[in-house]
Amino acid sequence: YALTHRGNVLWQMGLDKEARAALAQASSIAQRPNGSNKELAAEIKMIKGRLELSLLHFRESQDNSRQALNLAGTEYKDIAIQARSTLGLALARSGELHAGSLLCEQAVDMAALTGDPQLLSGALLASAEAMLENGDPQRALEIALQTQASFARFGQQDSEWHAWLIAALATERTGDATARREYASQADIVLSNLTQKWGVETYHSYLARLDVQRSRKQLGQVLKPQS
């Protein structure tokens, strides 16, 4: 479990090689004949799905997320919810918009039943992005602002700035220039504040993540003055 949690933190810091090593070690323990642990195996696959998504490896993310779902079944709901959200995003980002959006909505419905606000917020954020990609910016905006408030309450700034970004991208598509600038500026501020929370080294490692680079590029385009 310690190796699994270590791997989960490392990939979020942008240290994917170190994360892979920790998860591989954890997996070898979880799959031993006398120590087989289905829940842990499912969690490792779910984390690998998220890691591959951060590297923009959509096919690998889908494969790991599907394996996590199969292992989690109906028994390990938290893992199944996160794996379903990850699979939905991997599909949406690779162009399978309807299927991705549907999976993210299913994850939201499942998360709502758990009563866990942080689990629900994570599922809602994924759903907001999928809805935006699927051509529903108004609904994406509503959900993004809902999750932003929750992330701010729990101090999840890495998720909060993404929520602001989705809100900015949504208002860009609806033509609300004033709101677009406001939401994009908030995203930029929250992202910048991470350097004080995490320290310079971890902050720059995080910024090196391919998915974060992709999101920052989107943010930079939204922040540009409109001609």
Short mmCIF file of C-alpha atoms in Angstrom, two decimals:
data_model
loop_
_atom_site.label_atom_id
_atom_site.label_comp_id
_atom_site.label_asym_id
_atom_site.label_seq_id
_atom_site.Cartn_x
_atom_site.Cartn_y
_atom_site.Cartn_z
CA TYR A 1 0.00 0.00 0.00
CA ALA A 2 2.85 2.39 0.81
CA LEU A 3 4.39 1.76 -2.63
CA THR A 4 1.01 2.27 -4.31
CA HIS A 5 0.39 5.55 -2.55
CA ARG A 6 3.95 6.64 -3.29
CA GLY A 7 3.44 5.90 -6.98
CA ASN A 8 0.16 7.80 -6.96
CA VAL A 9 1.84 10.90 -5.55
CA LEU A 10 4.91 10.66 -7.79
CA TRP A 11 3.03 10.70 -11.10
CA GLN A 12 1.05 13.74 -9.98
CA MET A 13 4.39 15.48 -9.32
CA GLY A 14 5.45 14.68 -12.88
CA LEU A 15 7.89 11.95 -11.84
CA ASP A 16 6.45 9.25 -14.07
CA LYS A 17 9.55 7.00 -14.17
CA GLU A 18 9.76 6.90 -10.38
CA ALA A 19 5.99 6.33 -10.21
CA ARG A 20 6.20 3.39 -12.62
CA ALA A 21 8.95 1.80 -10.54
CA ALA A 22 6.94 2.11 -7.31
CA LEU A 23 3.77 0.76 -8.93
CA ALA A 24 5.63 -2.15 -10.52
CA GLN A 25 7.04 -3.08 -7.12
CA ALA A 26 3.61 -2.81 -5.51
CA SER A 27 2.07 -4.88 -8.29
CA SER A 28 4.60 -7.69 -7.87
CA ILE A 29 3.68 -7.92 -4.19
CA ALA A 30 -0.08 -7.72 -4.80
CA GLN A 31 0.06 -10.56 -7.35
CA ARG A 32 2.04 -13.04 -5.26
CA PRO A 33 0.26 -16.42 -4.95
CA ASN A 34 0.06 -16.21 -1.15
CA GLY A 35 -0.64 -12.49 -0.99
CA SER A 36 -3.03 -11.83 -3.87
CA ASN A 37 -4.94 -8.63 -3.23
CA LYS A 38 -7.66 -7.87 -5.77
CA GLU A 39 -8.47 -4.44 -4.35
CA LEU A 40 -4.84 -3.35 -4.43
CA ALA A 41 -4.39 -4.75 -7.95
CA ALA A 42 -7.43 -2.75 -9.08
CA GLU A 43 -6.11 0.42 -7.46
CA ILE A 44 -2.72 0.02 -9.11
CA LYS A 45 -4.35 -0.37 -12.53
CA MET A 46 -6.52 2.69 -11.88
CA ILE A 47 -3.45 4.76 -10.93
CA LYS A 48 -1.62 3.50 -14.02
CA GLY A 49 -4.58 4.64 -16.09
CA ARG A 50 -4.30 8.13 -14.62
CA LEU A 51 -0.53 8.15 -15.07
CA GLU A 52 -0.84 7.22 -18.76
CA LEU A 53 -3.51 9.88 -19.22
CA SER A 54 -1.13 12.48 -17.80
CA LEU A 55 1.40 11.43 -20.47
CA LEU A 56 -1.29 11.73 -23.19
CA HIS A 57 -1.04 7.97 -23.80
CA PHE A 58 -4.75 7.57 -24.38
CA ARG A 59 -4.77 3.93 -25.55
CA GLU A 60 -2.64 2.77 -22.61
CA SER A 61 -4.82 4.78 -20.23
CA GLN A 62 -7.93 3.13 -21.61
CA ASP A 63 -6.42 -0.35 -21.29
CA ASN A 64 -5.38 0.14 -17.67
CA SER A 65 -8.67 1.80 -16.73
CA ARG A 66 -10.69 -1.06 -18.22
CA GLN A 67 -8.59 -3.59 -16.30
CA ALA A 68 -9.17 -1.58 -13.12
CA LEU A 69 -12.91 -1.60 -13.74
CA ASN A 70 -12.92 -5.36 -14.28
CA LEU A 71 -10.96 -5.95 -11.07
CA ALA A 72 -13.00 -3.47 -9.01
CA GLY A 73 -16.36 -4.82 -10.14
CA THR A 74 -19.15 -3.67 -7.84
CA GLU A 75 -17.11 -4.36 -4.70
CA TYR A 76 -14.60 -1.50 -4.76
CA LYS A 77 -16.73 1.49 -5.68
CA ASP A 78 -14.17 4.27 -5.12
CA ILE A 79 -11.70 2.62 -7.47
CA ALA A 80 -14.40 1.91 -10.05
CA ILE A 81 -15.56 5.55 -10.02
CA GLN A 82 -12.06 6.92 -10.57
CA ALA A 83 -11.28 4.34 -13.25
CA ARG A 84 -14.54 5.15 -15.07
CA SER A 85 -13.77 8.88 -15.01
CA THR A 86 -10.26 8.26 -16.28
CA LEU A 87 -11.51 6.00 -19.06
CA GLY A 88 -14.12 8.60 -20.00
CA LEU A 89 -11.49 11.34 -20.25
CA ALA A 90 -9.10 9.12 -22.22
CA LEU A 91 -11.89 8.42 -24.71
CA ALA A 92 -13.01 12.05 -24.91
CA ARG A 93 -9.47 13.35 -25.41
CA SER A 94 -8.86 10.82 -28.17
CA GLY A 95 -11.99 11.85 -30.07
CA GLU A 96 -14.60 9.36 -28.82
CA LEU A 97 -16.67 12.20 -27.40
CA HIS A 98 -20.07 10.60 -26.82
CA ALA A 99 -18.69 7.44 -25.21
CA GLY A 100 -16.31 9.47 -23.04
CA SER A 101 -19.01 11.86 -21.88
CA LEU A 102 -21.37 8.99 -21.05
CA LEU A 103 -18.76 7.21 -18.90
CA CYS A 104 -17.97 10.41 -17.02
CA GLU A 105 -21.68 10.96 -16.32
CA GLN A 106 -21.96 7.40 -15.03
CA ALA A 107 -19.00 8.05 -12.71
CA VAL A 108 -20.76 11.16 -11.36
CA ASP A 109 -23.95 9.18 -10.66
CA MET A 110 -21.93 6.51 -8.84
CA ALA A 111 -19.93 9.07 -6.85
CA ALA A 112 -23.09 10.89 -5.76
CA LEU A 113 -24.27 7.71 -4.05
CA THR A 114 -21.09 7.44 -1.93
CA GLY A 115 -21.63 10.74 -0.09
CA ASP A 116 -17.92 11.54 -0.54
CA PRO A 117 -17.69 15.20 -1.68
CA GLN A 118 -14.09 14.94 -2.90
CA LEU A 119 -14.77 11.81 -4.92
CA LEU A 120 -17.82 13.50 -6.41
CA SER A 121 -15.90 16.68 -7.26
CA GLY A 122 -13.24 14.69 -9.10
CA ALA A 123 -15.89 12.88 -11.14
CA LEU A 124 -17.70 16.15 -11.87
CA LEU A 125 -14.50 17.82 -13.10
CA ALA A 126 -13.91 14.99 -15.56
CA SER A 127 -17.54 15.21 -16.66
CA ALA A 128 -17.27 18.97 -17.19
CA GLU A 129 -14.29 18.51 -19.49
CA ALA A 130 -16.01 15.72 -21.42
CA MET A 131 -19.15 17.85 -21.82
CA LEU A 132 -17.08 20.75 -23.10
CA GLU A 133 -15.42 18.49 -25.66
CA ASN A 134 -18.82 17.05 -26.58
CA GLY A 135 -20.27 20.46 -27.43
CA ASP A 136 -22.17 21.42 -24.27
CA PRO A 137 -20.26 24.47 -22.95
CA GLN A 138 -23.12 25.81 -20.81
CA ARG A 139 -23.46 22.63 -18.79
CA ALA A 140 -19.67 22.32 -18.62
CA LEU A 141 -19.50 25.85 -17.20
CA GLU A 142 -22.09 25.15 -14.51
CA ILE A 143 -20.33 21.98 -13.38
CA ALA A 144 -16.85 23.55 -13.51
CA LEU A 145 -17.91 26.40 -11.23
CA GLN A 146 -19.56 23.93 -8.85
CA THR A 147 -16.39 21.86 -8.58
CA GLN A 148 -14.18 24.95 -8.25
CA ALA A 149 -15.94 25.91 -5.04
CA SER A 150 -15.49 22.39 -3.66
CA PHE A 151 -11.80 22.22 -4.61
CA ALA A 152 -11.18 25.61 -3.00
CA ARG A 153 -12.88 24.42 0.20
CA PHE A 154 -10.65 21.34 0.41
CA GLY A 155 -7.46 23.13 -0.68
CA GLN A 156 -7.12 21.10 -3.90
CA GLN A 157 -5.48 23.84 -5.92
CA ASP A 158 -4.18 21.54 -8.66
CA SER A 159 -7.79 20.57 -9.45
CA GLU A 160 -9.16 24.05 -8.77
CA TRP A 161 -7.12 25.74 -11.49
CA HIS A 162 -8.32 23.12 -13.98
CA ALA A 163 -11.91 23.88 -12.98
CA TRP A 164 -11.32 27.60 -13.63
CA LEU A 165 -9.73 26.71 -16.99
CA ILE A 166 -12.72 24.66 -18.09
CA ALA A 167 -15.00 27.53 -17.05
CA ALA A 168 -12.86 29.93 -19.13
CA LEU A 169 -12.90 27.63 -22.17
CA ALA A 170 -16.66 27.21 -21.83
CA THR A 171 -17.32 30.96 -21.72
CA GLU A 172 -15.00 31.43 -24.69
CA ARG A 173 -17.34 29.20 -26.66
CA THR A 174 -20.48 30.94 -25.41
CA GLY A 175 -19.02 34.35 -26.28
CA ASP A 176 -18.91 35.85 -22.77
CA ALA A 177 -15.61 37.75 -23.03
CA THR A 178 -15.81 39.33 -19.55
CA ALA A 179 -16.35 36.01 -17.78
CA ARG A 180 -13.69 34.37 -19.97
CA ARG A 181 -11.04 36.84 -18.80
CA GLU A 182 -12.14 36.55 -15.16
CA TYR A 183 -12.08 32.74 -15.08
CA ALA A 184 -8.79 32.51 -17.01
CA SER A 185 -7.17 34.98 -14.63
CA GLN A 186 -8.36 32.97 -11.64
CA ALA A 187 -6.90 29.80 -13.19
CA ASP A 188 -3.57 31.55 -13.68
CA ILE A 189 -3.51 32.84 -10.09
CA VAL A 190 -4.37 29.48 -8.51
CA LEU A 191 -1.78 27.70 -10.67
CA SER A 192 0.91 30.22 -9.72
CA ASN A 193 0.06 29.85 -6.03
CA LEU A 194 1.05 26.18 -6.18
CA THR A 195 4.71 27.17 -6.10
CA GLN A 196 4.25 28.48 -2.54
CA LYS A 197 2.36 25.37 -1.48
CA TRP A 198 4.66 22.77 -3.03
CA GLY A 199 8.02 24.53 -3.39
CA VAL A 200 9.83 25.47 -6.57
CA GLU A 201 11.27 22.03 -7.42
CA THR A 202 7.98 20.15 -7.18
CA TYR A 203 6.13 22.98 -8.93
CA HIS A 204 8.44 22.86 -11.96
CA SER A 205 8.28 19.07 -12.03
CA TYR A 206 4.48 19.35 -12.09
CA LEU A 207 4.62 21.90 -14.91
CA ALA A 208 6.68 19.45 -16.96
CA ARG A 209 3.76 16.99 -17.10
CA LEU A 210 2.50 16.70 -20.67
CA ASP A 211 -1.15 17.09 -19.71
CA VAL A 212 -0.33 20.17 -17.63
CA GLN A 213 1.60 21.62 -20.57
CA ARG A 214 -1.45 20.99 -22.75
CA SER A 215 -3.72 22.76 -20.24
CA ARG A 216 -1.31 25.67 -19.80
CA LYS A 217 -1.21 26.12 -23.57
CA GLN A 218 -5.02 26.30 -23.58
CA LEU A 219 -4.88 28.80 -20.72
CA GLY A 220 -2.34 30.95 -22.54
CA GLN A 221 -4.56 31.07 -25.62
CA VAL A 222 -7.59 32.09 -23.56
CA LEU A 223 -5.60 34.78 -21.75
CA LYS A 224 -4.51 36.38 -25.02
CA PRO A 225 -6.37 39.63 -25.76
CA GLN A 226 -9.09 39.02 -28.34
CA SER A 227 -8.67 41.08 -31.51
#
